[in-house]
mmCIF file of C-alpha atoms in Angstrom:
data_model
loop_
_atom_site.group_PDB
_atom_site.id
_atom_site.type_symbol
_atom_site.label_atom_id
_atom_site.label_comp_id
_atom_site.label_asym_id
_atom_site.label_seq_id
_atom_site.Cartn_x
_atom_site.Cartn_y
_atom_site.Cartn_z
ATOM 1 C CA UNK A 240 -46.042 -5.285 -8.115
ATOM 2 C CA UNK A 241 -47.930 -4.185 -4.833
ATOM 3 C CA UNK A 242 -47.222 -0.625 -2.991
ATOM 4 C CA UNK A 243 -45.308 -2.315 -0.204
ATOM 5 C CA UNK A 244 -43.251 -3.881 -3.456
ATOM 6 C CA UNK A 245 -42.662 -0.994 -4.754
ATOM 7 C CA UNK A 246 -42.128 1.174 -1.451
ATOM 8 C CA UNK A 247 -39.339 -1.724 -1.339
ATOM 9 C CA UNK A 248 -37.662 -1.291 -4.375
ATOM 10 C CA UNK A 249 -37.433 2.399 -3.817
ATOM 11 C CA UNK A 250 -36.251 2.148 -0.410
ATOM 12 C CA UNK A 251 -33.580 0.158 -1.889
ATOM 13 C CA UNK A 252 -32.715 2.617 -4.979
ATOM 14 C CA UNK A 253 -31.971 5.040 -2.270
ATOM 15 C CA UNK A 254 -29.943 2.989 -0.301
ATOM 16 C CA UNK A 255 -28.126 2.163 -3.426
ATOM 17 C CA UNK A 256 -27.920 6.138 -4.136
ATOM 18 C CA UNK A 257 -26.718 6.948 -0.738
ATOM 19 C CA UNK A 258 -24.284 4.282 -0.602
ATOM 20 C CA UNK A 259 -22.729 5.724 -4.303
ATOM 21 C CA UNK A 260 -22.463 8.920 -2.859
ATOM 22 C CA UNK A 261 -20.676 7.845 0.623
ATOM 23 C CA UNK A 262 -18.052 5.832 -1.568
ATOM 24 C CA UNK A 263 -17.805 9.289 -4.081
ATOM 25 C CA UNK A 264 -17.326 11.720 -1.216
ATOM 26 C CA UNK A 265 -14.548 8.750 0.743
ATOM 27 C CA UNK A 266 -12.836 8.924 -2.433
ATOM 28 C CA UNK A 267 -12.714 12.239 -2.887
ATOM 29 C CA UNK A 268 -11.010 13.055 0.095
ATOM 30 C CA UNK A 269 -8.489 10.297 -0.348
ATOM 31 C CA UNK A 270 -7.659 11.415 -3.887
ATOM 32 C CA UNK A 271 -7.020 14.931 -2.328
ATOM 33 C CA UNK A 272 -5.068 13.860 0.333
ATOM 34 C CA UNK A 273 -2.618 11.813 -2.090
ATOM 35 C CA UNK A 274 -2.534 14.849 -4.119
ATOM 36 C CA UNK A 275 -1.719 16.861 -0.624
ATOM 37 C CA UNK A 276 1.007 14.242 0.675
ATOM 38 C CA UNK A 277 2.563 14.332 -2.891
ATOM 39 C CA UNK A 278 3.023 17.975 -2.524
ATOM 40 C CA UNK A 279 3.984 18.793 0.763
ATOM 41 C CA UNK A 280 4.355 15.335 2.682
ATOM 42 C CA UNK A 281 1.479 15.771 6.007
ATOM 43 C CA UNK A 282 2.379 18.934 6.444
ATOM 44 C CA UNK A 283 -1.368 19.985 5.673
ATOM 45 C CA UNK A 284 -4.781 20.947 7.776
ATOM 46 C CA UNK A 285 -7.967 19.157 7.465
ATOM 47 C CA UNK A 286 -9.351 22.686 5.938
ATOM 48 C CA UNK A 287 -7.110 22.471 3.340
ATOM 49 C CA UNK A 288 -7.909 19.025 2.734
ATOM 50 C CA UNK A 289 -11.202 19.380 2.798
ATOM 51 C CA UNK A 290 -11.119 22.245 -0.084
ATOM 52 C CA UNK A 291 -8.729 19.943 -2.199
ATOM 53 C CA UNK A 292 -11.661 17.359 -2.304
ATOM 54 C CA UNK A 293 -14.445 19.492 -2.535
ATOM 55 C CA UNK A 294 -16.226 18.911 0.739
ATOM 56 C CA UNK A 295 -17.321 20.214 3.774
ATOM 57 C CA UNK A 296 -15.027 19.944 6.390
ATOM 58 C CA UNK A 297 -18.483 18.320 8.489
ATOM 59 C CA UNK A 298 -17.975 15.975 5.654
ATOM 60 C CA UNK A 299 -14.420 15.175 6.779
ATOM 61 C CA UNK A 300 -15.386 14.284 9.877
ATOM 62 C CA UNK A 301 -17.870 12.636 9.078
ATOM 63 C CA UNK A 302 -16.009 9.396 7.738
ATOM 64 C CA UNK A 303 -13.201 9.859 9.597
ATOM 65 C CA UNK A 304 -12.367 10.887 13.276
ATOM 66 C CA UNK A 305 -8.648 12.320 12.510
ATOM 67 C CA UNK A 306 -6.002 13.694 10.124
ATOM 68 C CA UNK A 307 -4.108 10.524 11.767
ATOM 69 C CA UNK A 308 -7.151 8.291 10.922
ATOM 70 C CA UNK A 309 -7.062 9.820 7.684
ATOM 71 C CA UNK A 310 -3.394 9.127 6.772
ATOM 72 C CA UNK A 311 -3.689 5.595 8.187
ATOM 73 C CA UNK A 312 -6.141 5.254 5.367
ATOM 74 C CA UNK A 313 -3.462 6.878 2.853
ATOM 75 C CA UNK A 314 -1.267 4.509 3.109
ATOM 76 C CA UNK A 315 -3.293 1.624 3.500
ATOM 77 C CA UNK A 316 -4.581 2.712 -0.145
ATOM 78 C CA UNK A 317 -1.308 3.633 -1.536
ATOM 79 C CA UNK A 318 -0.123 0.382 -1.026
ATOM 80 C CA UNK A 319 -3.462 -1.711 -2.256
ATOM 81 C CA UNK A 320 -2.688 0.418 -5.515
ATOM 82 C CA UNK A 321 1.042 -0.619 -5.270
ATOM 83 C CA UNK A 322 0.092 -4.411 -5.038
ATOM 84 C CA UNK A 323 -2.358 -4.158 -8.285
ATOM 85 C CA UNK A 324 -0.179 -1.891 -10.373
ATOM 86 C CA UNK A 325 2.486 -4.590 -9.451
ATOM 87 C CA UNK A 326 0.266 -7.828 -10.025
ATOM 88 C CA UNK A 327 -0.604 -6.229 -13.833
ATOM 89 C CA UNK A 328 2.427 -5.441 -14.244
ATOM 90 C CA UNK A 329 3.555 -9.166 -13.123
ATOM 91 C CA UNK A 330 1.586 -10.439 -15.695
ATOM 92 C CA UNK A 331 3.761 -12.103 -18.354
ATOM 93 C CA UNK A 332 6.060 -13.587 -15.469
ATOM 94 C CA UNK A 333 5.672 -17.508 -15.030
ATOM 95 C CA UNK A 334 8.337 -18.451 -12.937
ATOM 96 C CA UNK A 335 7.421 -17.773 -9.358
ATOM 97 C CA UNK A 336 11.515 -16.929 -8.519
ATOM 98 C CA UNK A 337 10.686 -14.604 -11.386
ATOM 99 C CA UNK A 338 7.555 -12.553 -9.747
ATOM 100 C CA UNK A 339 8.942 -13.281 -6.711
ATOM 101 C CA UNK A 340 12.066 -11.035 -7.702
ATOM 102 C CA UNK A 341 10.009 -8.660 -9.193
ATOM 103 C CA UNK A 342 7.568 -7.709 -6.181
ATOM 104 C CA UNK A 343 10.736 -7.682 -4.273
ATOM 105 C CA UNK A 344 12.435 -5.204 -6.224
ATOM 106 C CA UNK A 345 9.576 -3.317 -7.588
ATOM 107 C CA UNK A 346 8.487 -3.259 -3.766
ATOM 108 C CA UNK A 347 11.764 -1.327 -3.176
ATOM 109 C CA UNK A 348 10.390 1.323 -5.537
ATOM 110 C CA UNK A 349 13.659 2.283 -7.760
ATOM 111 C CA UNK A 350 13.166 6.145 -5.922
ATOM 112 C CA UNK A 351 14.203 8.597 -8.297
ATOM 113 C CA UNK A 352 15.322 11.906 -6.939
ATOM 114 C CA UNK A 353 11.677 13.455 -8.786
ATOM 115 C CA UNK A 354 10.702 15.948 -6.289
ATOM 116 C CA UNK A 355 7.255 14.676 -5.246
ATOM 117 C CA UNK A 356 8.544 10.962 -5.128
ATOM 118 C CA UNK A 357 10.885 11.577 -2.834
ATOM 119 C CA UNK A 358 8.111 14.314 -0.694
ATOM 120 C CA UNK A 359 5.918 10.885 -0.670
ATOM 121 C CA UNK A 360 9.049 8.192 0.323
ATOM 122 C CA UNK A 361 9.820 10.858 2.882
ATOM 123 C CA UNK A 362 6.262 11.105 4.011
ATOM 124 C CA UNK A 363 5.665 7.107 4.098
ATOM 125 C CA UNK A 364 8.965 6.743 6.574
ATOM 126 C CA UNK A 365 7.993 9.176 9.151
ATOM 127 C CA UNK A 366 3.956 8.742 8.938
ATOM 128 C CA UNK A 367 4.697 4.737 9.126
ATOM 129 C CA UNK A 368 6.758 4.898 12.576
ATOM 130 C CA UNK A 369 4.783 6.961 14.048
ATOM 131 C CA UNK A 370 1.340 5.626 13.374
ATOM 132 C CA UNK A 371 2.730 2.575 14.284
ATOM 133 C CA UNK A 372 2.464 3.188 17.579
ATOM 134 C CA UNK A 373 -1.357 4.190 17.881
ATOM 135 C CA UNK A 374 -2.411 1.642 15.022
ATOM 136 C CA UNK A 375 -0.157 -1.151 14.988
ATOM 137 C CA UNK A 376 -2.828 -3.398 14.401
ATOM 138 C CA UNK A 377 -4.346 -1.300 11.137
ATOM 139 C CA UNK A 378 -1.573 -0.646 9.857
ATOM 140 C CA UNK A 379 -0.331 -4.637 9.890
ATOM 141 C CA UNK A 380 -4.032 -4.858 8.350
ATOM 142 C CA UNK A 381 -2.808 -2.734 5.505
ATOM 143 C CA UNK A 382 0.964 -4.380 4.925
ATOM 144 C CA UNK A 383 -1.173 -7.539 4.486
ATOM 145 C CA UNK A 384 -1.977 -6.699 0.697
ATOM 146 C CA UNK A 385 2.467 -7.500 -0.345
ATOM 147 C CA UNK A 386 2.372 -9.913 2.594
ATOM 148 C CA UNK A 387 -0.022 -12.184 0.745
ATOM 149 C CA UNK A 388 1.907 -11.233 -2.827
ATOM 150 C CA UNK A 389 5.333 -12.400 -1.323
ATOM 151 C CA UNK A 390 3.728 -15.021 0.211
ATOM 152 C CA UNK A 391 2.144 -16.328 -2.906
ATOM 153 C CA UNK A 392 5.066 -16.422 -4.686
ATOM 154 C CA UNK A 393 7.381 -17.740 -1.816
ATOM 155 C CA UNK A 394 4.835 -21.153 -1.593
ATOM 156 C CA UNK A 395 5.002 -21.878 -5.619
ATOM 157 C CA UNK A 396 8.621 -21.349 -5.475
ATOM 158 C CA UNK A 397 8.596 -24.258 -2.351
ATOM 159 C CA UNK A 398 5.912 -26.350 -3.908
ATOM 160 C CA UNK A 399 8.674 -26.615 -6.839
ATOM 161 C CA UNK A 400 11.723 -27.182 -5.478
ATOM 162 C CA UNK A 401 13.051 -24.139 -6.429
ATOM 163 C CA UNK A 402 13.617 -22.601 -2.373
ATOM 164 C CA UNK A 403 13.980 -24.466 0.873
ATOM 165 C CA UNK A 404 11.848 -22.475 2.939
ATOM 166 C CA UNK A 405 9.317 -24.268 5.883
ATOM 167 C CA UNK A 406 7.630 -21.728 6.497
ATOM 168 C CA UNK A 407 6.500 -19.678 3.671
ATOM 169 C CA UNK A 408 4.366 -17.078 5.538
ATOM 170 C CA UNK A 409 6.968 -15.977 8.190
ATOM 171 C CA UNK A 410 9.436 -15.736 5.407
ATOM 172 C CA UNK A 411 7.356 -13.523 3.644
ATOM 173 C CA UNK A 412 6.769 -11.062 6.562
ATOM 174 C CA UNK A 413 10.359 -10.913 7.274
ATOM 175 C CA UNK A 414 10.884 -9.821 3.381
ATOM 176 C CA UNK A 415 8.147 -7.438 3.655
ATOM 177 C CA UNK A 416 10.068 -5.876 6.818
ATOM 178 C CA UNK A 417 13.625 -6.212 5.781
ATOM 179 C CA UNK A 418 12.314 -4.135 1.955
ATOM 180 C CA UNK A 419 10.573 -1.487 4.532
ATOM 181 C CA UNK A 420 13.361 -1.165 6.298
ATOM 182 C CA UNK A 421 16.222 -0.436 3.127
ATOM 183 C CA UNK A 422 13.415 1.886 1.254
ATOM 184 C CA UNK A 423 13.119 3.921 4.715
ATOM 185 C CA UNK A 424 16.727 4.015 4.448
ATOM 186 C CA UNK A 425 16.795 5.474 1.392
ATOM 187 C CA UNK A 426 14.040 8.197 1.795
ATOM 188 C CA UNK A 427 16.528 10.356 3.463
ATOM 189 C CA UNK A 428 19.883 8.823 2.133
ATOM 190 C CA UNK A 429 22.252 9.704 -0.389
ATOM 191 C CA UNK A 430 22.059 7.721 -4.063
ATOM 192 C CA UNK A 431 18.968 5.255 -4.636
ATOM 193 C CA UNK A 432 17.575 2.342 -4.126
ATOM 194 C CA UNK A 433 18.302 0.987 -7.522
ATOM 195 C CA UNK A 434 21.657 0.720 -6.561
ATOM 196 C CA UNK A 435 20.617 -2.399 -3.944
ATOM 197 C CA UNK A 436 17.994 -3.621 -5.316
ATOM 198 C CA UNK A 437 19.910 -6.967 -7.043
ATOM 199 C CA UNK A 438 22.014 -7.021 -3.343
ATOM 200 C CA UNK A 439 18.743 -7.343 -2.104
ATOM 201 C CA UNK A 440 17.242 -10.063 -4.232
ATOM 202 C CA UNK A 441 20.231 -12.395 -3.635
ATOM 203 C CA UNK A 442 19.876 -11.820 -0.292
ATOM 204 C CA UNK A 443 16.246 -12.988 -0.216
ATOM 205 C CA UNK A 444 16.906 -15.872 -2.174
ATOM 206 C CA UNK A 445 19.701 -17.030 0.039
ATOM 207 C CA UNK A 446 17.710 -16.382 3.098
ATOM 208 C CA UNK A 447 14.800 -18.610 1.400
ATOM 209 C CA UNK A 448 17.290 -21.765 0.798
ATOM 210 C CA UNK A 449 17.690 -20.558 -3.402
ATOM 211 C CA UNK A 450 20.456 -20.221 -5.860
ATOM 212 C CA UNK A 451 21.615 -17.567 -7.254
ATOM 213 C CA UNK A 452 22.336 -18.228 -10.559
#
């Protein structure tokens, strides 16, 4: 291997290196700030975020420009993490009316009155709205992750005759919006979500042209 090989390769190692540690030091702070919002909702500073995750608070701003920018990304994670825990836990199910009941329901979230689960359902309702407003466009980035799991499941359900819809995407994003809107409901209502969550599968499955059997 020649020097300018080799000056290559090593250039390249510490690309690799530097890229490792930007990733580390992103996750960091986003594992801290979960921690955070599971505590005490957004009711936290960027200091105190920044000691959570270990970093400088140069650091912080470094990857991103706001606490706003910051919990965009929070939720936009949350929810990835959401969509795989629910894929796995999907799994065994072969029917798409099946999965498509269970990512509807599960998507509802079955909120327990556990103290930090209802700090986070309360945080996701009023962080949601009002980032809405200065990201609507990021944050219809990040709904796209159950978007593309109702959607899925919506088209095999078609493609076998099982629902009537024509068009399988729209129907998915209406789903998506009309399971946002009953969990927001029930951040700050009395009882759980549980309690609707069948109401709200034969509801889908009417609205999609199905049978409730």
């Amino acid at each position: 291997m020649s020097r300018a090989e080799e000056r290559a390769v090593e250039r390249s190692v510490a690309v690799q290196r530097s890229r490792s540690r930007v990733e580390n030091q992103i996750r960091a702070i986003l594992d801290a700030a979960h921690r955070l919002v599971e505590a005490k909702g957004d009711a936290f500073t960027t200091q105190e975020l920044a000691k959570e995750a270990g970093v400088a608070l140069q650091t912080f701003y470094r990857y991103f420009a706001s606490k706003d920018e910051l919990l965009l990304a929070v939720i936009s994670d949350g929810l990835s993490d959401a969509c795989r825990q629910m894929t796995a836990a999907a799994d065994g199910l072969t029917d798409p009316l099946q999965r498509l009941r269970f990512f509807i329901t599960a998507s509802l979230g079955g909120r327990s009155r556990d103290p930090e689960r209802h700090t986070l359902a309360q945080f996701i309702v009023a962080t949601h709205w009002r980032l809405h407003r200065v990201f609507p466009k990021e944050l219809a980035e990040a709904d796209r992750p159950l978007v593309d799991l109702i959607h899925t499941e919506i088209r095999a359900a078609a493609d076998a005759g099982l629902v009537t819809s024509t068009d399988t995407e729209q129907d998915a994003w209406f789903i998506v919006e009309l399971t946002r809107s009953v969990y927001h409901h029930y951040a700050y209502a009395a009882g759980t979500v549980a309690e609707v969550q069948e109401q709200m599968w034969h509801f889908c499955l009417r609205a999609l042209g199905g049978t409730v059997r």
